[in-house]
Coordinates of C-alpha atoms in Angstrom, one line a residue:
X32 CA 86.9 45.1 78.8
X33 CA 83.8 44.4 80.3
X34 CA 80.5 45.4 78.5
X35 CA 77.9 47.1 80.9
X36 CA 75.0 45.4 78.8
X37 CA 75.9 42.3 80.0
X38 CA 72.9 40.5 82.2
X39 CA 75.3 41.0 85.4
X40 CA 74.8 44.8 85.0
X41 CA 72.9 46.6 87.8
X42 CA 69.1 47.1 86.7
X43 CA 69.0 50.9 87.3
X44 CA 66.1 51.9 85.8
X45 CA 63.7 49.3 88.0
X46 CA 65.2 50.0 91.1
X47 CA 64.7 53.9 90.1
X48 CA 61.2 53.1 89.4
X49 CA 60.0 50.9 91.9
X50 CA 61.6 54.0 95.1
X51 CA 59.6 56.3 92.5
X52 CA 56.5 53.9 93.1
X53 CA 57.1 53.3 96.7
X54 CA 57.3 57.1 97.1
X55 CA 54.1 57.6 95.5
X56 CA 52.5 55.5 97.3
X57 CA 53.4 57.2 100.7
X58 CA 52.5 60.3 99.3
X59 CA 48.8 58.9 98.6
X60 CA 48.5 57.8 101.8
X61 CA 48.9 61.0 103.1
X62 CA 45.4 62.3 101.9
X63 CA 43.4 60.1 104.4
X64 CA 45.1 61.9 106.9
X65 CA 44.1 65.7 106.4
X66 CA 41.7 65.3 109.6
X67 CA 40.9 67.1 112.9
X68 CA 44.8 67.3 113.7
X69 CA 45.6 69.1 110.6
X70 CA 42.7 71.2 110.9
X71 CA 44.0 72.1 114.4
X72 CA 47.6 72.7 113.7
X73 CA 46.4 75.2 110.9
X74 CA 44.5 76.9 113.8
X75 CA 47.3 76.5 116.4
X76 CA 49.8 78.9 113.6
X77 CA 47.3 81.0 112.5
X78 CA 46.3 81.9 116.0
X79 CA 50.6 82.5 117.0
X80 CA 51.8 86.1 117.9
X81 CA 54.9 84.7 117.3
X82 CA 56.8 82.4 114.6
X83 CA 57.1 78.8 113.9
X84 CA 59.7 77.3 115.1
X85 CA 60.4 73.8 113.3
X86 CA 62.8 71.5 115.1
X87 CA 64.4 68.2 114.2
X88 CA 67.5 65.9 113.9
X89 CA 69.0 64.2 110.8
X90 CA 67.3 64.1 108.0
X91 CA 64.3 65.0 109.7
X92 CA 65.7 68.3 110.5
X93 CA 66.9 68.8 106.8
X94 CA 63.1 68.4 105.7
X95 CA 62.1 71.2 109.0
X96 CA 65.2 73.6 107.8
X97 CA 63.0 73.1 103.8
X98 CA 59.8 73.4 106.0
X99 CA 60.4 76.2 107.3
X100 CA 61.9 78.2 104.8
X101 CA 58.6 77.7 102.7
X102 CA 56.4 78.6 105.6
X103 CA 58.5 81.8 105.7
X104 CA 58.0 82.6 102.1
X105 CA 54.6 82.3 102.1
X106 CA 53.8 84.0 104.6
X107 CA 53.9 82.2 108.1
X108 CA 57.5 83.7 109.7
X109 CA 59.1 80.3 110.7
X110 CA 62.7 79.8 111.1
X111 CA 64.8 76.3 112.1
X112 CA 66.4 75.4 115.5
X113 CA 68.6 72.2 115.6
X114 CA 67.9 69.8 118.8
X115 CA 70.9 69.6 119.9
X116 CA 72.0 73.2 119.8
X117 CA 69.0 74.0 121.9
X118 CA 70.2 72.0 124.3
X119 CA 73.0 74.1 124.4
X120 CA 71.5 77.7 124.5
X121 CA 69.5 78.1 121.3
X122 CA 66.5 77.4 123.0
X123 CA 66.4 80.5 124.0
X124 CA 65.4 81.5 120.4
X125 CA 62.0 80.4 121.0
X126 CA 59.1 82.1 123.3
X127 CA 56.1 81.6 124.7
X128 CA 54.8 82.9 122.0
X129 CA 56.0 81.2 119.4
X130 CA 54.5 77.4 118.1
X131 CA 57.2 74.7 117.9
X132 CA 57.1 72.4 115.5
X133 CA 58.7 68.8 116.3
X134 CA 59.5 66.3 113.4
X135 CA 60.7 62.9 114.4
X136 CA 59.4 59.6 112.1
X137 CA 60.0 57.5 115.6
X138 CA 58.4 59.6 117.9
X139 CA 61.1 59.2 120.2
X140 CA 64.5 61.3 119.2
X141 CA 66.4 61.6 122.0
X142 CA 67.6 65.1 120.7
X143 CA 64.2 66.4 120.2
X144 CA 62.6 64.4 123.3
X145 CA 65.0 66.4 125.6
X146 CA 63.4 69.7 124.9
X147 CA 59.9 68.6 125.3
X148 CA 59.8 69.7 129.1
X149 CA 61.2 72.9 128.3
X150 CA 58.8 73.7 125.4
X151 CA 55.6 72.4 127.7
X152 CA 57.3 74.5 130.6
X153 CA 57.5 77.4 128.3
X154 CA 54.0 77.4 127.0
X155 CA 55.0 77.4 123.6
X156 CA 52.1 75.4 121.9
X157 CA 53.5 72.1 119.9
X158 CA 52.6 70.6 117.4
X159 CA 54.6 67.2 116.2
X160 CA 55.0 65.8 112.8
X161 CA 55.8 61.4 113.6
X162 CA 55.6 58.4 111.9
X163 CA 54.3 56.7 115.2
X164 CA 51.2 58.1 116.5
X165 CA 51.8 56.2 119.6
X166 CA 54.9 57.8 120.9
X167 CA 55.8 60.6 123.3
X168 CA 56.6 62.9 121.1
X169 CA 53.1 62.7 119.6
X170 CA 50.9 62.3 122.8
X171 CA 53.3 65.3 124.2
X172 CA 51.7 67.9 121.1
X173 CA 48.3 69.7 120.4
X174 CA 48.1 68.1 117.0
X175 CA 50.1 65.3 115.5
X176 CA 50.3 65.3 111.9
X177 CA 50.8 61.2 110.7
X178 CA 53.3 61.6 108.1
X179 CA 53.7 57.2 109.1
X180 CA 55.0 55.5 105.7
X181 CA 54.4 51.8 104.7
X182 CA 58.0 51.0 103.5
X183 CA 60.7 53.1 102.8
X184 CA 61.8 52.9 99.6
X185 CA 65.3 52.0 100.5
X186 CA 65.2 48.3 99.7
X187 CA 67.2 47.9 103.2
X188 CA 64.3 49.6 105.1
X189 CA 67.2 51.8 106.8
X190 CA 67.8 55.0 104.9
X191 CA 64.9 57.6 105.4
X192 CA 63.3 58.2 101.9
X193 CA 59.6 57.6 102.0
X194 CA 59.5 59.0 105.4
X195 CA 61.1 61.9 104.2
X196 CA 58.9 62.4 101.2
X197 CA 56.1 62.2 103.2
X198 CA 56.8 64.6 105.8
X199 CA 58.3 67.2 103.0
X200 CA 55.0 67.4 101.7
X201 CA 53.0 67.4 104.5
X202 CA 54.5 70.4 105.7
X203 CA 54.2 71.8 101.8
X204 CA 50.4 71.4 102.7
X205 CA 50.8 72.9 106.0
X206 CA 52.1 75.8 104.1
X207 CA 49.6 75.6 101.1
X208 CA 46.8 75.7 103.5
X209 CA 48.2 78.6 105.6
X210 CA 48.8 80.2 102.4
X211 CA 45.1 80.4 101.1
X212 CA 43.7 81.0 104.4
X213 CA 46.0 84.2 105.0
X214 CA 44.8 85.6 101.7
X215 CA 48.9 85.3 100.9
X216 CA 49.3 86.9 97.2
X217 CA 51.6 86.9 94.7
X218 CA 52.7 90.3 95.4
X219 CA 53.4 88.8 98.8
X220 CA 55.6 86.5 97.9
X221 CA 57.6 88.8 95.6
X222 CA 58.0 90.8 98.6
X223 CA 60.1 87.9 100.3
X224 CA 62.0 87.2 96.9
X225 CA 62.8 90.5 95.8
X226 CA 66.3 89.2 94.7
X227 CA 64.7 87.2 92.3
X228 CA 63.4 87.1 88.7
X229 CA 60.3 86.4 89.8
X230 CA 60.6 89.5 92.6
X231 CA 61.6 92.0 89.9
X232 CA 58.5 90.6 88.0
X233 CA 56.0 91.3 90.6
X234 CA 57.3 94.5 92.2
X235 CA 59.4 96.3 89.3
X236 CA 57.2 99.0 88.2
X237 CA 58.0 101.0 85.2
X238 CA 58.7 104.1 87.1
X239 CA 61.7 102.6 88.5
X240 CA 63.1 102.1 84.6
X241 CA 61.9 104.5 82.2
X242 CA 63.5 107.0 80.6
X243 CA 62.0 110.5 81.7
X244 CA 62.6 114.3 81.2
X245 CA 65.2 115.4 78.4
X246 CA 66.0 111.4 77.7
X247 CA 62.7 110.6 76.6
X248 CA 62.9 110.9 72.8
X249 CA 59.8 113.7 71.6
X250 CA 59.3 116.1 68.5
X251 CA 56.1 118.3 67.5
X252 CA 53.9 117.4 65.2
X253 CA 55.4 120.0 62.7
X254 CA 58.7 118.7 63.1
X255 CA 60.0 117.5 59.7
X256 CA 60.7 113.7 59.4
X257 CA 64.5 114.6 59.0
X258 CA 64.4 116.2 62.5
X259 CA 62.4 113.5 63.6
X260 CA 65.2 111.2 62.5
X261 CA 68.1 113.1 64.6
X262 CA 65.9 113.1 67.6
X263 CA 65.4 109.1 67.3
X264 CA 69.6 108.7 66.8
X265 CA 70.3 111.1 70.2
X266 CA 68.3 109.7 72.2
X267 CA 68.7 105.8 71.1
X268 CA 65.3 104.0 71.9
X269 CA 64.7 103.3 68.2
X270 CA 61.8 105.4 68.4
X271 CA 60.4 109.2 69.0
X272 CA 57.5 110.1 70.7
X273 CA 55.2 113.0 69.0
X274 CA 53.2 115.6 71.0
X275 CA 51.2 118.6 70.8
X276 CA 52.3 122.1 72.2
X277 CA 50.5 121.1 75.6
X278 CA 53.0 118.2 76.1
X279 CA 50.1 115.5 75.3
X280 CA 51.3 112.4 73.3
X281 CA 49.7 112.2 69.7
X282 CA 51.6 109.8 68.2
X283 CA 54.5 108.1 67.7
X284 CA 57.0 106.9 65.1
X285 CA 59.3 103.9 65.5
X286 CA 62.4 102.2 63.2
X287 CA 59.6 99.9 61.5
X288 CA 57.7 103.1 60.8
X289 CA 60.6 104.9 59.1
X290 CA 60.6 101.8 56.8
X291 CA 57.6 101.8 55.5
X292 CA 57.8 105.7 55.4
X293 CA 60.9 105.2 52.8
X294 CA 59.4 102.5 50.6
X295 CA 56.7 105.5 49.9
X296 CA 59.5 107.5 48.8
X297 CA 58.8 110.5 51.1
X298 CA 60.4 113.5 50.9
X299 CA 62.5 113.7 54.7
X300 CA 63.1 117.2 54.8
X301 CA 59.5 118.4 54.2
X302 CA 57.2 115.7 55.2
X303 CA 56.1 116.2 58.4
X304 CA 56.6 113.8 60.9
X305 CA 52.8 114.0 62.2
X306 CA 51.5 112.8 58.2
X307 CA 53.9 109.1 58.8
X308 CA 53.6 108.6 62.6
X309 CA 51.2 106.0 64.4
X310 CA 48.4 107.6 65.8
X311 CA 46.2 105.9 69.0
X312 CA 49.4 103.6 69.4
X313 CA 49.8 101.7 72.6
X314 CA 50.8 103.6 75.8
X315 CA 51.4 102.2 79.5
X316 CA 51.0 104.0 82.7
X317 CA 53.8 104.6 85.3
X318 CA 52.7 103.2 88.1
X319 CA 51.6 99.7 85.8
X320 CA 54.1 96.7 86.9
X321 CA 57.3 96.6 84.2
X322 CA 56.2 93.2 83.4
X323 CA 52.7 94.5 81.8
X324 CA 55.0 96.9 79.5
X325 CA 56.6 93.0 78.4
X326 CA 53.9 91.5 78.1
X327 CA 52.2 94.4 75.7
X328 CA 55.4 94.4 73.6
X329 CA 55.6 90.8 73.2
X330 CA 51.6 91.1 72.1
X331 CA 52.0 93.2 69.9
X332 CA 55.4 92.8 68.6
X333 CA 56.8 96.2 69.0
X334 CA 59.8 96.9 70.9
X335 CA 59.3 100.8 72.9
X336 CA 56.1 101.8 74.7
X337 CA 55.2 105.6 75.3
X338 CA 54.9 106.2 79.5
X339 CA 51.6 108.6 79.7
X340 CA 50.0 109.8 82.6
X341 CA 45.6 109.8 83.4
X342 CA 45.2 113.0 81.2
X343 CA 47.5 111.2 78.4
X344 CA 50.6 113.4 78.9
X345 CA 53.9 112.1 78.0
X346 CA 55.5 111.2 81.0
X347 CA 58.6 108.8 80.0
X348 CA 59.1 106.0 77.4
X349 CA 60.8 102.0 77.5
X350 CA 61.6 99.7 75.5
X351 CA 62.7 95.6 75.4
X352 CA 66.3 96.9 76.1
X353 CA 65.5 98.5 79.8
X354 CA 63.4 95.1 80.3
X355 CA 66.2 93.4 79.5
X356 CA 68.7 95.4 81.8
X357 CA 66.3 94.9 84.8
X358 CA 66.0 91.9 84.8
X359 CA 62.5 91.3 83.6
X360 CA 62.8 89.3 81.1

C-alpha cells in the first residue's frame, strides 16, 4: 500500500494557498481602478428606463448570469442573455432602453463581438467589463470597467480563475454602489427574497401570526387563579392575558408565574388571579415586524408577548412557538 505522506504526495495545501494569494492579489488591483469609467457606468444604469442586460460567453457569462442576479436583488432589474442565443432571436429581449452589459476578459469574443452592431444600432447604451482595455469590445462601450488580472492563478495560465474573481467582484461593486446610491433598504431586499428566512424576517409582521379574538387566552381581574388555570390549558399559549371590564390589558400571568405562585402556597380557588399576575409586563404592537416580538423574548427570556393596540387594548397574543412555525426563527 502506498502511504500518501510520502514526499511524492501532491502538496495540496501550497498550491491551495498560493491560487488563494494570486486571487488576492487581483482583487487588490482592482481598487486603482474605481475611476471615471466606473463613475460613468454607475450613471449610465442609474440613468436606464429599462434593465440591465449582462451578456457573456463561458465562464464569463457564468460570472454575468451571478452579476445579474445580484443587481436584480438589490435593486437594479437586470436579467442574463447568452451571446449566442442572441444571435439566434434573444436579442430581441433587449431595447433601446435598456443598458447592455458585455463581459469578455479578451475584448474580442466572437459570440459577444457579433452583437455589438446590433446593440450600437439599437441605441442601447454599453457598457463592457474586459481584461484588455485595448480591444473592440472596450473602445466599442461608454465605459469600460478593467477587471485585467496579472496571472491567473491556474499555474497553466489557461483556466480562467483570477479573471473570473476579478470580474465577480467588480460587478459586486457595481451593485454595492448602485445599492447605496438608490437608497436600497433592507426592507427592499426582503421584498425580492420573500421566500426566504431572511424575507420572513423583514416583512413578517405580527398581525399575520397572532392569535386574535376567542383564541387569545384572557380572564378578569376577579377571576380566581383556578379559572385562570383552565383558561391557560384551553387556549395552550402557556400563558393568560388579564384585563379590565373595558377590554384594556392589566396584566398577565404565565407558566413561570404559576410557579412561583405555588411555592407561596396560595390558595387556587380564592386567590384572585389579579393579586399573582405580572403587572406593566412587556407588550408588542401589531403592526411591529414578528422579528421584534423574537428579539423581546429572547431579551428577556420569556416565551408569549401580549398584542396591544395605541390605547393599550388587548388585541391578540404570540409566543416562541408561532415564531417558530413561521419561520422566524
Amino acid at each position: 500500500m502506498t502511504d500518501s505522506t510520502t514526499s511524492s504526495s501532491p502538496d495540496y495545501r501550497n498550491s491551495a494557498v498560493r491560487a488563494i494569494q494570486i486571487e488576492r492579489d487581483a482583487i487588490e488591483a482592482l481598487e486603482h481602478r474605481i475611476n471615471g469609467d466606473f463613475t460613468r457606468a454607475c450613471e449610465i444604469i442609474m440613468a436606464c428606463k429599462g434593465r440591465v442586460v449582462v451578456t457573456g460567453m463561458g465562464k464569463s457569462g457564468h460570472i454575468g448570469n451571478k452579476i445579474a442576479a445580484t443587481l436584480a436583488s438589490t435593486g437594479t432589474p437586470s436579467f442574463f442573455v447568452h451571446p449566442g442565443e442572441a444571435s439566434h432571436g434573444d436579442l430581441g429581449m433587449i431595447t433601446p432602453q435598456d443598458v447592455v452589459i458585455a463581459i469578455s476578459n479578451s475584448g474580442s469574443t466572437s459570440e459577444v463581438v457579433t452583437i455589438l452592431p446590433l446593440i450600437r444600432r439599437m441605441g442601447a447604451p454599453l457598457i463592457s467589463m474586459t481584461g484588455n482595455p485595448d480591444s473592440l469590445l472596450a473602445k466599442e462601450a461608454a465605459a469600460n470597467l478593467d477587471v485585467s488580472v496579472a496571472i491567473e492563478a491556474c499555474p497553466l495560465g489557461l483556466a480562467p480563475t483570477s479573471s473570473t474573481t476579478a470580474t465577480l467582484v467588480m460587478g459586486d461593486a457595481l451593485a454595492v454602489a448602485l445599492l447605496e446610491a438608490r437608497g436600497f433598504s433592507a426592507e427592499d431586499f426582503a421584498f425580492s427574497h420573500p421566500g426566504g428566512r431572511l424575507g420572513r424576517r423583514l416583512l413578517l409582521r405580527v398581525s399575520d401570526i397572532m392569535h386574535a379574538g376567542d383564541k387569545v387566552p384572557r380572564v378578569l381581574g376577579t377571576t380566581p387563579l383556578s379559572g385562570a388555570l383552565l383558561e391557560i390549558t384551553r387556549k395552550g399559549l402557556g400563558m393568560t392575558t388579564v384585563v379590565n371590564e373595558a377590554g384594556e390589558l392589566t396584566g398577565i400571568f404565565t407558566d413561570g408565574d404559576l410557579r412561583r405562585t405555588l411555592d407561596k402556597s396560595v390558595d387556587v380557588h380564592t386567590t384572585a388571579i389579579s393579586e399573582v399576575m405580572t403587572r406593566n409586563g412587556k407588550t408588542i404592537q401589531a403592526d411591529q415586524l414578528a422579528a421584534d416580538a423574537l428579539n423581546i423574548m429572547e431579551e428577556l427570556k420569556i416565551n408569549a408577548l401580549p398584542v396591544t393596540d395605541t390605547e393599550g387594548n388587548l388585541v391578540g397574543a404570540i409566543n416562541m412557538h408561532d415564531l417558530l412555525r413561521a419561520g422566524v426563527i
